[in-house]
Coordinates of C-alpha atoms in Angstrom, one line a residue:
Chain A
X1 CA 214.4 -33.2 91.3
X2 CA 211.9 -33.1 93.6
X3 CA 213.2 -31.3 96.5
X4 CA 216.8 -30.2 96.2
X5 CA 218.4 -28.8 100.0
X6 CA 216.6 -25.8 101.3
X7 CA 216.9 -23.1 103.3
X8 CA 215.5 -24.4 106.6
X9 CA 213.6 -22.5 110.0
X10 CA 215.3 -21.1 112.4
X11 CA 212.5 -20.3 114.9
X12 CA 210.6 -22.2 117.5
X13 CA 207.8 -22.8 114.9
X14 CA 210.5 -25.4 113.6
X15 CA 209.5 -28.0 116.6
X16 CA 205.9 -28.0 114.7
X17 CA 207.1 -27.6 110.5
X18 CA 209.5 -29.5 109.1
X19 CA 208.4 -28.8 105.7
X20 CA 211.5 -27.1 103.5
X21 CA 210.8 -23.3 103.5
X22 CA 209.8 -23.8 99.6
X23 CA 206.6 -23.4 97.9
X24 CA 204.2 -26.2 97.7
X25 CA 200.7 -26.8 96.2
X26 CA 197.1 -28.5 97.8
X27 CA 197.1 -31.8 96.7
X28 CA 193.5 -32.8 94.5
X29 CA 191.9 -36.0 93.4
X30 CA 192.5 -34.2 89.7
X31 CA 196.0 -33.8 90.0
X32 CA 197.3 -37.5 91.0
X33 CA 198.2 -39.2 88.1
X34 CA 199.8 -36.3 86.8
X35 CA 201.9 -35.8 89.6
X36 CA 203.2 -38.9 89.8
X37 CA 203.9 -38.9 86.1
X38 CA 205.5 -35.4 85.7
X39 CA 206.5 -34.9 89.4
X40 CA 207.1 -31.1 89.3
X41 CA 209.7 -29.3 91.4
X42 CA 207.7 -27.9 94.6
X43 CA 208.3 -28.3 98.0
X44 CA 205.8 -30.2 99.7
X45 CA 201.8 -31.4 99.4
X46 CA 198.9 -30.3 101.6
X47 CA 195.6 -32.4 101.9
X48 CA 192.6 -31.8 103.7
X49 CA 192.5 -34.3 106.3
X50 CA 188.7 -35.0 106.7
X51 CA 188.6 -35.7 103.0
X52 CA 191.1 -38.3 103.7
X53 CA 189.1 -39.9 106.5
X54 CA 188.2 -42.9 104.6
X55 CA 189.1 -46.5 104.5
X56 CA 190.9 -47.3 101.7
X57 CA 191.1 -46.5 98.0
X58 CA 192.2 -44.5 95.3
X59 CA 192.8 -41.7 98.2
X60 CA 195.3 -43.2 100.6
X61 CA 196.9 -45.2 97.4
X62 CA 197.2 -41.9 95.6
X63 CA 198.7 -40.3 98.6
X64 CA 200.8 -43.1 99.6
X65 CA 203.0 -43.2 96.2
X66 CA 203.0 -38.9 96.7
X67 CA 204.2 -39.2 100.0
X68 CA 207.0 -41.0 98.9
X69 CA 208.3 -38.3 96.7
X70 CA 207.0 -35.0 98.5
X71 CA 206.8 -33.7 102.0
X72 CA 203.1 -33.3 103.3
X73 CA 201.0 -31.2 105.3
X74 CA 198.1 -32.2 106.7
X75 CA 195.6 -29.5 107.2
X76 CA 192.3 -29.9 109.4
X77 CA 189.0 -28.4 108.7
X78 CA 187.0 -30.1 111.0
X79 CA 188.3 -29.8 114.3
X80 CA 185.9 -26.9 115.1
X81 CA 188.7 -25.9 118.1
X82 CA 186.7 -22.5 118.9
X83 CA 183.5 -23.9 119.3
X84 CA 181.5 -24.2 122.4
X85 CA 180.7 -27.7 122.9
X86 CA 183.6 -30.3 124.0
X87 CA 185.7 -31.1 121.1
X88 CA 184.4 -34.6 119.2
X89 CA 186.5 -37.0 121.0
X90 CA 185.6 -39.3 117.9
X91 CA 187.0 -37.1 115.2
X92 CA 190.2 -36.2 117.1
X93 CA 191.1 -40.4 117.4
X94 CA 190.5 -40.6 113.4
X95 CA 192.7 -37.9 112.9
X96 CA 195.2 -39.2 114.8
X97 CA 195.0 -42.2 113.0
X98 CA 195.5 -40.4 109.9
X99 CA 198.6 -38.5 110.7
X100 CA 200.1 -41.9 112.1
X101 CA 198.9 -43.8 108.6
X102 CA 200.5 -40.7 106.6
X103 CA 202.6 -39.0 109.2
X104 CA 203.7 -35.4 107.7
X105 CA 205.5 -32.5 108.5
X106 CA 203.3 -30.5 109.8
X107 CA 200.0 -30.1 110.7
X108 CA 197.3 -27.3 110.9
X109 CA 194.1 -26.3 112.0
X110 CA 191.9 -23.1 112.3
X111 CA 191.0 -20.5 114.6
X112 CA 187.4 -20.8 114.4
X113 CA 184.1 -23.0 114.9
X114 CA 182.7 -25.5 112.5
X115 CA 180.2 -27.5 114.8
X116 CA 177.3 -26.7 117.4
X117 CA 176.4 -29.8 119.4
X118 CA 175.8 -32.9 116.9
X119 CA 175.6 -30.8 113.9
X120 CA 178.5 -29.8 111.4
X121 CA 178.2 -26.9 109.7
X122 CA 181.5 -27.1 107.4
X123 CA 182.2 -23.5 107.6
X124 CA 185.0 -21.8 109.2
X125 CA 183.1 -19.5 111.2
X126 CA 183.8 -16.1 113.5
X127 CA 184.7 -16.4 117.4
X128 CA 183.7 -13.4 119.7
X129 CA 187.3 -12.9 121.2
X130 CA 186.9 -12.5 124.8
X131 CA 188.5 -13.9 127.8
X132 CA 186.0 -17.3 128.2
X133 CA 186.5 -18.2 124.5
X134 CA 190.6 -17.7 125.0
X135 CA 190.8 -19.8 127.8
X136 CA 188.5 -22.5 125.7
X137 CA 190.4 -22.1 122.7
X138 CA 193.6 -22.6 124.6
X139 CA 192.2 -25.8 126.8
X140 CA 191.0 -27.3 122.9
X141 CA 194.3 -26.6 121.7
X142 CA 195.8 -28.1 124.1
X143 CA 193.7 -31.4 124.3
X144 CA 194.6 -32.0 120.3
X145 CA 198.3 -31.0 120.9
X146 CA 198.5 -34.0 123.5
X147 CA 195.9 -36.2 121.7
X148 CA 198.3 -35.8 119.0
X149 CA 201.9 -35.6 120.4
X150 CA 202.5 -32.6 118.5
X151 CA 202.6 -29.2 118.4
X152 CA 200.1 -27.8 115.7
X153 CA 200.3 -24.8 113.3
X154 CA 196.9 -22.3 114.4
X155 CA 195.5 -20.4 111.1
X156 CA 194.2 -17.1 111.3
X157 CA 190.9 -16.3 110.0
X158 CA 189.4 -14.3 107.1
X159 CA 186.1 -12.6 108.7
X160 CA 183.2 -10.8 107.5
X161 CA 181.8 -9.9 110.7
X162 CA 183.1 -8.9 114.5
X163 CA 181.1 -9.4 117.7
X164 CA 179.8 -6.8 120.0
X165 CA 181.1 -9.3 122.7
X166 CA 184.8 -9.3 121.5
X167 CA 186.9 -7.6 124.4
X168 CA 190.2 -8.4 122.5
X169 CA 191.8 -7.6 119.1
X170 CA 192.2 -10.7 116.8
X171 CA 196.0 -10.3 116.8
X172 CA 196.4 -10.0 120.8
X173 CA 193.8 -13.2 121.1
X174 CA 196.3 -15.0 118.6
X175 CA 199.7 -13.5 120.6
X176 CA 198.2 -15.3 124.0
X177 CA 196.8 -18.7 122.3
X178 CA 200.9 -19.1 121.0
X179 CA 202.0 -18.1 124.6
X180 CA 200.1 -20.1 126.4
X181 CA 199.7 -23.3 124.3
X182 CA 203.3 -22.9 122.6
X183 CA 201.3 -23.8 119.2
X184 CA 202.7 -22.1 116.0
X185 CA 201.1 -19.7 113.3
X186 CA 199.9 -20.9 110.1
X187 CA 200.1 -17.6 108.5
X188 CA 197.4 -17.0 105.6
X189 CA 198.4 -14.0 103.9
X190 CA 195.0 -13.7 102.3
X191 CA 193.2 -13.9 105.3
X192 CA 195.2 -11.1 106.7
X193 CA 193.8 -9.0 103.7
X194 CA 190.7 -10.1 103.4
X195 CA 190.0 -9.7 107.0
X196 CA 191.5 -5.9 107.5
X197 CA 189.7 -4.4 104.4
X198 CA 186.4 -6.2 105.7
X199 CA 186.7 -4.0 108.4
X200 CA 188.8 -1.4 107.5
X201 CA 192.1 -1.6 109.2
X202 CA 195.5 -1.6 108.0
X203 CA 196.6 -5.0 106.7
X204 CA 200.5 -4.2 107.7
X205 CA 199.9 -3.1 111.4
X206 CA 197.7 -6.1 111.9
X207 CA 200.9 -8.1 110.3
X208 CA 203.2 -6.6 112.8
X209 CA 201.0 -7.1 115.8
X210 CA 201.3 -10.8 115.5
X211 CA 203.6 -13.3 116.9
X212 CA 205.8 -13.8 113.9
X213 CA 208.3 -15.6 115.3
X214 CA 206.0 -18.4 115.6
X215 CA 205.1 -18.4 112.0
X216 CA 205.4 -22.1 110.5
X217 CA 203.6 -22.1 106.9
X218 CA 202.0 -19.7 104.9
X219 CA 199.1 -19.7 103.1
X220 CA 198.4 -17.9 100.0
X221 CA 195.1 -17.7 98.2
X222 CA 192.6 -15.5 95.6
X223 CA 189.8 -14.0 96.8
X224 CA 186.2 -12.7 95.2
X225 CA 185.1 -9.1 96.0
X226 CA 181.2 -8.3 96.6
X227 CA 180.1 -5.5 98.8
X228 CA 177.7 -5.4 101.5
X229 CA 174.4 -3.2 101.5
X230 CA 176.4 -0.2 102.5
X231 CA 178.2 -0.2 99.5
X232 CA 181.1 -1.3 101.5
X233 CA 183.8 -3.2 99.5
X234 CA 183.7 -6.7 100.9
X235 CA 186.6 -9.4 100.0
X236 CA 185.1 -13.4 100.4
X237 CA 188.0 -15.7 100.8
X238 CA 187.1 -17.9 98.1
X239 CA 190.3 -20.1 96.9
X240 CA 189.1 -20.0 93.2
X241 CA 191.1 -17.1 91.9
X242 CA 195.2 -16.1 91.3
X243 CA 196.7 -14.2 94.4
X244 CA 195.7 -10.5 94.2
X245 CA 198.7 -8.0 93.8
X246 CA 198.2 -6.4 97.3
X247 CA 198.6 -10.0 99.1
X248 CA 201.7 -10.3 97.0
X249 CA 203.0 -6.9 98.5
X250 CA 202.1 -8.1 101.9
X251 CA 203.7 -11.6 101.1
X252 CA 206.9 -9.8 100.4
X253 CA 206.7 -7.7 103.8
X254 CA 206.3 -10.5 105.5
X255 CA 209.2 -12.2 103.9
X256 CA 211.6 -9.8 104.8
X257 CA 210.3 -10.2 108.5
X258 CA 210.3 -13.7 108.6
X259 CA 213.0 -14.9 105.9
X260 CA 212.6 -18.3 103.8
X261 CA 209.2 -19.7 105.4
X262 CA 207.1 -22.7 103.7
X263 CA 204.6 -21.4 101.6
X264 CA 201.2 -23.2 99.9
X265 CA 199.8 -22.0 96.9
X266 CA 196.0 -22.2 98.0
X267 CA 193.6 -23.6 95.7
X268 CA 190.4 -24.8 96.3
X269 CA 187.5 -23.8 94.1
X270 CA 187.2 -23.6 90.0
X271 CA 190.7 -25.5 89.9
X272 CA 192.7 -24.1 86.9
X273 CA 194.9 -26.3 84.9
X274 CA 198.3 -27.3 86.9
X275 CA 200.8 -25.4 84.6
X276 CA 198.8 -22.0 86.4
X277 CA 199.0 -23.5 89.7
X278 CA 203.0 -24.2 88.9
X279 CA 203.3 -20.5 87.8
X280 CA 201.5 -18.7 90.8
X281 CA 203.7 -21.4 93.1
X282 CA 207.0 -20.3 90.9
X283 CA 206.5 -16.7 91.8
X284 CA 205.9 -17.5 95.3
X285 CA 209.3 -19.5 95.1
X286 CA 210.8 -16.6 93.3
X287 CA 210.3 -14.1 95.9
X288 CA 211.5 -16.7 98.5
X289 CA 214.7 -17.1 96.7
X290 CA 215.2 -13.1 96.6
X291 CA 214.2 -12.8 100.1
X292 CA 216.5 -11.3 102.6
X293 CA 215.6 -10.8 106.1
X294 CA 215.4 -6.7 107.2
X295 CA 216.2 -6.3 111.0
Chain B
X1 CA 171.2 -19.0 124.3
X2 CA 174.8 -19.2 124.0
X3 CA 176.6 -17.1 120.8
X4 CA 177.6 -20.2 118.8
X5 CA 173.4 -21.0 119.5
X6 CA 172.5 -18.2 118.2
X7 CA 174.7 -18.2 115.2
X8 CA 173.2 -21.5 114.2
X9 CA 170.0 -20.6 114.6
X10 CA 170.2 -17.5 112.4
X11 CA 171.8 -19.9 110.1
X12 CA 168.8 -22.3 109.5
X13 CA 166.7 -18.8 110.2
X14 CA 166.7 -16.3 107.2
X15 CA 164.3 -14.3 109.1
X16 CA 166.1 -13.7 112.5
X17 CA 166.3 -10.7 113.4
X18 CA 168.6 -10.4 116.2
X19 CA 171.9 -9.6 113.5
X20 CA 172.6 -5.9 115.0
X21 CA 172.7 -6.7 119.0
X22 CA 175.3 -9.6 117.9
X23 CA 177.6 -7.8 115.6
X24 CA 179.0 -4.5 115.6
X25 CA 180.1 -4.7 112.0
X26 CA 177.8 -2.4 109.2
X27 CA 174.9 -3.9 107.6
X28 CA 175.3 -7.4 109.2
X29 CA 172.7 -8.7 107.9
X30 CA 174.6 -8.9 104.0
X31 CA 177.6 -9.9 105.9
X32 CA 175.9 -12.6 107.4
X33 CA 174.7 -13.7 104.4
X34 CA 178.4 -15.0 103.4
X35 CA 178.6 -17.6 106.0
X36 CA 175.1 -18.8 105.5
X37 CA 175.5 -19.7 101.1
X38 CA 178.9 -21.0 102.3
X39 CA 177.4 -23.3 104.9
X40 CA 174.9 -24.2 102.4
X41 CA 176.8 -24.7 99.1
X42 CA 179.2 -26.6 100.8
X43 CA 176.6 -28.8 101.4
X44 CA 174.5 -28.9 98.4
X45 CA 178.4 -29.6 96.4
X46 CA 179.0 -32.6 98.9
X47 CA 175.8 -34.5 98.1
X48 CA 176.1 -32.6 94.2
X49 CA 179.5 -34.8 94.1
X50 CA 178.3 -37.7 95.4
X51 CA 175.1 -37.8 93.6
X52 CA 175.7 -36.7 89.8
X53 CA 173.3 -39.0 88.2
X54 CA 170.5 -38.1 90.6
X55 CA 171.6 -34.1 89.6
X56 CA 171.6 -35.2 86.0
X57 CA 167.9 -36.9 86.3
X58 CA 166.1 -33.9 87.5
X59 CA 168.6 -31.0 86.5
X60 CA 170.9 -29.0 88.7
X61 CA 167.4 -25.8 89.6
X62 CA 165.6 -28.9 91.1
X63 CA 168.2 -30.9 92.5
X64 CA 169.4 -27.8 94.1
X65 CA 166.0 -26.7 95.6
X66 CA 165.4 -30.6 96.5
X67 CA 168.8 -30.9 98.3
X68 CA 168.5 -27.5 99.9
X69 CA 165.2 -29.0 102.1
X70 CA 167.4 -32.3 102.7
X71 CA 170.4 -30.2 104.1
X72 CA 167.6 -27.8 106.5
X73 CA 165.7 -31.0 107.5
X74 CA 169.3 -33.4 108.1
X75 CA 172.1 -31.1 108.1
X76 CA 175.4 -33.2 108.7
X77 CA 176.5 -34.9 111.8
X78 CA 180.0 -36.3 110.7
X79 CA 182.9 -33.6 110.3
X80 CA 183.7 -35.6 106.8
X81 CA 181.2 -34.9 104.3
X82 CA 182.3 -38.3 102.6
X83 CA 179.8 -40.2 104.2
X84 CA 177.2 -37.0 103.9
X85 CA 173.7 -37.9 102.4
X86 CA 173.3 -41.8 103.6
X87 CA 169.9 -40.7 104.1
X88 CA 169.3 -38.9 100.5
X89 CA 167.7 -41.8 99.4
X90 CA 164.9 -42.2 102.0
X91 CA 164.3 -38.7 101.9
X92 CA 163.7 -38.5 98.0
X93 CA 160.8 -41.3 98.6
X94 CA 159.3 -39.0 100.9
X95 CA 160.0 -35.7 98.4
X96 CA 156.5 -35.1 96.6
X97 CA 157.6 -32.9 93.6
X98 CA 160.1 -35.7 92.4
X99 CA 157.4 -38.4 92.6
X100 CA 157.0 -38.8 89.0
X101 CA 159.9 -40.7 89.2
X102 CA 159.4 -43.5 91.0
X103 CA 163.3 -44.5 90.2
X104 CA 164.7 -41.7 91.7
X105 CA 165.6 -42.7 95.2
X106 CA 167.3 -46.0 93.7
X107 CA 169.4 -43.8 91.6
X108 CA 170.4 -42.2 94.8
X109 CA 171.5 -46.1 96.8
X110 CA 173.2 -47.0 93.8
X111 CA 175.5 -44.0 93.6
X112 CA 176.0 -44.0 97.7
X113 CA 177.1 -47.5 96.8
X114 CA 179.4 -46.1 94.1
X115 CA 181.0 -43.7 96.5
X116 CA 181.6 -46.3 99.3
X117 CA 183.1 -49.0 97.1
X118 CA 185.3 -46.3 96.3
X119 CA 186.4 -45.6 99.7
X120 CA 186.2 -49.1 100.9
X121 CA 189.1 -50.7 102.8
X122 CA 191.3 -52.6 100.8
X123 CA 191.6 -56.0 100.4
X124 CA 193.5 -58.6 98.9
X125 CA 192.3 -61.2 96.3
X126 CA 193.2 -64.7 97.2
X127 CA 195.3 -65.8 95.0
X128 CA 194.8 -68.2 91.3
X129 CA 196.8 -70.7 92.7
X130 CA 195.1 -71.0 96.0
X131 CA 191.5 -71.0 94.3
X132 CA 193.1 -73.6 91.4
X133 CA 194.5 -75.9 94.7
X134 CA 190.4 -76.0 95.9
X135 CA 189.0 -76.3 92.5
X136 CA 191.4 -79.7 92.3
X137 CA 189.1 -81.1 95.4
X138 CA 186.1 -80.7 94.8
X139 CA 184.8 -82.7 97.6
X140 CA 185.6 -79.7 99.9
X141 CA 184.0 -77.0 98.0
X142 CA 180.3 -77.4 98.9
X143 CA 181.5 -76.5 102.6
X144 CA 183.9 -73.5 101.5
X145 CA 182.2 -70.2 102.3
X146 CA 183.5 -67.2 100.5
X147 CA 184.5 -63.9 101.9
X148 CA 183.8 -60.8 99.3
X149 CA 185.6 -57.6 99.2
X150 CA 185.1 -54.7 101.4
X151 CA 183.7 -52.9 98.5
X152 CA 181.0 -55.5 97.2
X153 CA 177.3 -54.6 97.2
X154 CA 174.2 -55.6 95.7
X155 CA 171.2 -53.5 94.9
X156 CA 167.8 -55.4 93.6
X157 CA 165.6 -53.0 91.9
X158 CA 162.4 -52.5 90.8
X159 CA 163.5 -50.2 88.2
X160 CA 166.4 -50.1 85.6
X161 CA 169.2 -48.5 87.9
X162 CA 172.1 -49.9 86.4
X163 CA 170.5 -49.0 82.6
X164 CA 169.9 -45.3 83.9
X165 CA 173.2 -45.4 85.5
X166 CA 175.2 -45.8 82.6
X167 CA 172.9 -43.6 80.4
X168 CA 174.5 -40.8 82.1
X169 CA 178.0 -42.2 81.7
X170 CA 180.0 -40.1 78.8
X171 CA 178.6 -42.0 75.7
X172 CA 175.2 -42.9 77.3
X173 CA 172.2 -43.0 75.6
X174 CA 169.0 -42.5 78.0
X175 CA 166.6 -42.8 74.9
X176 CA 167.5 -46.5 74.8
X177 CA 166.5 -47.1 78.7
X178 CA 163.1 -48.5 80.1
X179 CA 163.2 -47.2 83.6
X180 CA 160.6 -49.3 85.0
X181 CA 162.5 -53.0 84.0
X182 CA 163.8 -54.5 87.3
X183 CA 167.4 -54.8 87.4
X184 CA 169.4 -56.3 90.1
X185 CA 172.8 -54.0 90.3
X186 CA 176.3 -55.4 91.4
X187 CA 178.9 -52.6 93.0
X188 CA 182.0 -53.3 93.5
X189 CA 185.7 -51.7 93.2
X190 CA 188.3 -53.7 91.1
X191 CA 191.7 -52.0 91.7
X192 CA 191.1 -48.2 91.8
X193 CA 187.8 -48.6 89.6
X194 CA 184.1 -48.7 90.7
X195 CA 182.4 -51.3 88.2
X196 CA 178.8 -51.4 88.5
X197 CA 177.1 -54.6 86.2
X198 CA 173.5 -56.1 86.0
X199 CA 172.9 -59.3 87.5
X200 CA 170.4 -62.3 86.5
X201 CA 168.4 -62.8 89.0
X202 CA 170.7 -66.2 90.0
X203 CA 173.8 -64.5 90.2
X204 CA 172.2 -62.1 92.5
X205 CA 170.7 -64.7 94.8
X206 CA 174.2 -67.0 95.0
X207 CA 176.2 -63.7 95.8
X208 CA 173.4 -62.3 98.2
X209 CA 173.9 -66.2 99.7
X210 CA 177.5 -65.8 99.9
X211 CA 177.2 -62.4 101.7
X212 CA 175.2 -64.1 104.3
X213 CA 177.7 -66.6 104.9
X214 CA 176.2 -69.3 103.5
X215 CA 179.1 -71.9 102.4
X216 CA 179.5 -72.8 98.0
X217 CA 177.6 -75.6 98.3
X218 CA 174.1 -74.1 100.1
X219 CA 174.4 -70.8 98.0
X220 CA 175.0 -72.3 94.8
X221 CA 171.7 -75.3 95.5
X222 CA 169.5 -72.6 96.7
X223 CA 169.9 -70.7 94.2
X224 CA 170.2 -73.7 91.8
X225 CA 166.0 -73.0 92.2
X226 CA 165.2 -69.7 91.5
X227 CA 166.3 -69.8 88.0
X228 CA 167.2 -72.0 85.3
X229 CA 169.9 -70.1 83.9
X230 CA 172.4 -69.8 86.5
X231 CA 176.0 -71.2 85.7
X232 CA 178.5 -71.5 89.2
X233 CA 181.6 -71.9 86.8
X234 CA 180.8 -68.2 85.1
X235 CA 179.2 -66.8 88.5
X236 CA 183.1 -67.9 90.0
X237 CA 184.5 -66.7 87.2
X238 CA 183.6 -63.6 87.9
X239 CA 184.1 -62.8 91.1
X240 CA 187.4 -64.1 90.5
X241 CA 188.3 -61.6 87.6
X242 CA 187.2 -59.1 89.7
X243 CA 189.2 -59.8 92.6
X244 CA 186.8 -59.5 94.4
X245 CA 187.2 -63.3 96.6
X246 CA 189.4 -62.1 99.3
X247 CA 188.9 -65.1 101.7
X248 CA 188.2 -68.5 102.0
X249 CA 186.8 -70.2 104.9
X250 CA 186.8 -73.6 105.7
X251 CA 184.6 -75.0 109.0
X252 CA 188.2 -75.3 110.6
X253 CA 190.0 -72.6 110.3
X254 CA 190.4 -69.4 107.4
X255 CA 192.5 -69.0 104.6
X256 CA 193.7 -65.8 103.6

């Protein structure tokens, strides 16, 4: 069965997910056939939408016979909605195109900047978080949201470096991009982590200072550890490793705050065999089922 | 300059040395370093993906080090890295260290080829009894023009790209290839496959003629010259068992 009745979202993030608040799993040119052979029991598919910004082929055949059998979420990674220049007025018309040739349950996009001018840099990289890029990230988010006659789910960011320009904290920038543009939280759990041990605050506070009553998705991912020249421990958000214990802790915090909330299993990088991806998405689904909401 | 400006710079810049009035974090510089190998291996894994026969050629030290000056001299313009590397091949004609092979750079059209016949818009094949209906008057079919799938695409080469090609397909035997034979390479996607097959020169000519618009009749006389060998029947036949004839045009109107 491959998606029994769920639990479903009682928030306002509802208006912009409709994916079942079950676990689901990034959807890769690997994994077709055997999906559609062994169709395992998870809740929903997430693609990458500039990888699906083709023509025709295997891709949109592929995802056409998926779509038929799983919810989808469509997750941008080339929107660049923090960056300074205008926002490409060409890409935002192919990816409305996309979501009405495959139109899914949700869709995402990061807080962050992946272009300067005509180039692309295909990184999700660091904002200062002041008031001029607020008001820009607000007017960008704002132009998709109507370009797109949707709300959209906003990801936080994993960082490895802050701005001697920022004037606001990371969480208060997010609170006021939800309040003014009424878009909804992709939360990435990782990113949460990965971001507060950078630079070295406390992953739960930084939980509890967001909005997380506009909480949509969730994202859950592996990271690498390094260190910088300080000897500093530094975690790179790296999607090519299982989800470390201390994001599972947070994952359950955050379950208790938010109840039954959809959840991808993030993999990107050095894919492992699907059976490990089903396990890490079981547990996920495990701790979703035991969840109950603390008030 | 603006943030994001000098961001980018410092990017493309391993030597700038502004890091410390930017960021307040420790030891910048090594932080910084993160987002510069991920801008960069995303890149060099882009054209790495859509070039594997290229990587296997020269081995993964030099195609890294020869795609690392492509990506600082063209980084990408299009947010989807599908189409990233359209002008790999030019630039590898123009790369001194890789010209001991000469064939390099048509390695590098036939496998962009590859990955847009993959991605190509789909198309219908006309259908057996529709073709079988025309091939019953044949009085009509000198006028007929052809259209060819999305996906089609020919590549004439001086060297042996579709032999080198398939060398570095699982079971390939590169010992067996003379690079520098001509070979004239047809792309196409049949279904969800990419086929790639070596043409005579004829074949070559009469589909180049039918790209061009020319109708059956032109295609098939002009070509009826440049070599002996060619046979319409098996040159139809196989654009018909590839389904790749998705239209037929008459001078009055078109057939789907």
């Amino acid at each position: 069965m491959p998606h029994p009745a769920a639990p479903t979202l009682h928030r306002p993030a509802q208006a912009a997910c409709q994916l079942p608040a079950r676990v689901g799993l990034g959807l890769k040119p690997e994994h077709f056939r055997s999906l559609l052979d062994t169709c395992p029991d998870i809740g929903f598919l997430e693609i990458h939408a500039e990888n699906y910004m083709v023509e025709g082929g295997p891709f949109h055949h592929y995802l056409g016979l998926l779509r038929e059998k799983y919810p989808l979420s469509i997750h941008g990674v080339g929107l660049s909605i923090g960056a300074e220049s205008a926002l490409d007025h060409d890409h935002l018309l192919r990816l409305k195109r996309l979501l009405e040739r495959h139109p899914p349950q949700v869709f995402s996009e990061h807080l962050a900047w992946s272009s300067h001018g005509p180039l692309f840099l295909n990184d999700l990289l660091p904002l200062a978080y002041d008031v001029p890029t607020l008001n820009r990230v607000c007017a960008h988010i704002e132009q998709v949201q109507d370009t797109l006659g949707r709300p959209l789910l906003l990801e936080n960011p994993a960082t490895y470096l802050q701005f001697r320009a920022s004037t606001l904290d990371e969480t208060d920038f997010i609170c006021q991009v939800v309040h003014r543009t009424g878009c909804g939280l992709l939360l990435d759990v990782n990113n949460v982590y990965v971001t507060c041990i950078n630079h070295g605050s406390d992953p739960l506070a930084y939980l509890d200072a967001l909005p997380l009553q506009a909480v949509g998705q969730v994202h859950l991912a592996g990271f690498s550890e390094d260190a910088d020249d300080t000897g500093q421990r530094l975690l790179i958000d790296s999607h090519s490793t299982p989800i470390d214990d201390a994001v599972w802790a947070l994952y359950r915090l955050l379950l208790q705050r938010v109840g039954p909330v959809p959840t991808l299993i993030e993999w990107d990088n050095d894919l492992p065999p699907m059976h490990f991806l089903l396990a890490q998405a079981r547990l996920a689904q495990d701790l979703i089922e035991a969840c109950e909401v603390q008030s | 300059m603006s943030l994001q400006g000098e961001f980018t710079s410092a990017l493309f810049d391993r030597s700038y040395t502004r890091l410390p009035e930017i960021f307040s974090s420790p030891s910048p510089a090594s932080r910084f370093t993160i987002y510069r190998n991920n801008v960069f291996s995303s890149m060099l894994d882009a054209l790495a993906d859509s070039y594997p026969v290229v990587a296997q050629l020269v081995g993964e030290a030099f195609f890294n080090a020869m795609a690392l000056t492509f990506v600082q001299a063209h980084p990408p313009r299009s947010r989807s890295l599908v189409d990233y590397g359209e002008d790999f091949a030019a630039f590898i004609e123009t790369f001194t260290p890789a010209a001991g092979l000469p064939y390099l750079a048509d390695v590098a059209r036939l496998e962009r080829l590859c990955v847009r016949a993959y991605h190509a818009c789909d198309s219908q094949a006309v259908s057996l009894e529709l073709l079988a209906e025309l091939m019953a008057q044949p009085e009509e079919l000198a006028e007929l023009r052809l259209g060819l799938h999305p996906s089609l695409s020919i590549l004439p080469s001086d060297y042996a790209v579709c032999s080198l090609w398939e060398a570095h397909q699982p079971g390939g035997d590169i010992t067996k290839v003379d690079p520098c034979l001509p070979e004239r390479a047809l792309v196409l996607r049949c279904g969800l496959e990419v086929e790639l097959l070596a043409l005579d020169t004829g074949t070559c000519a009469f589909i180049q003629a039918l790209q061009a618009g020319l109708p059956l009749g032109r295609a098939a006389h002009l070509e009826g010259h440049a070599s002996s060998s060619f046979d319409l029947g098996q040159c139809l036949a196989l654009l018909i068992s590839k389904n790749v004839i998705t239209q037929l045009l008459t001078e009055e109107k078109a057939r789907p």
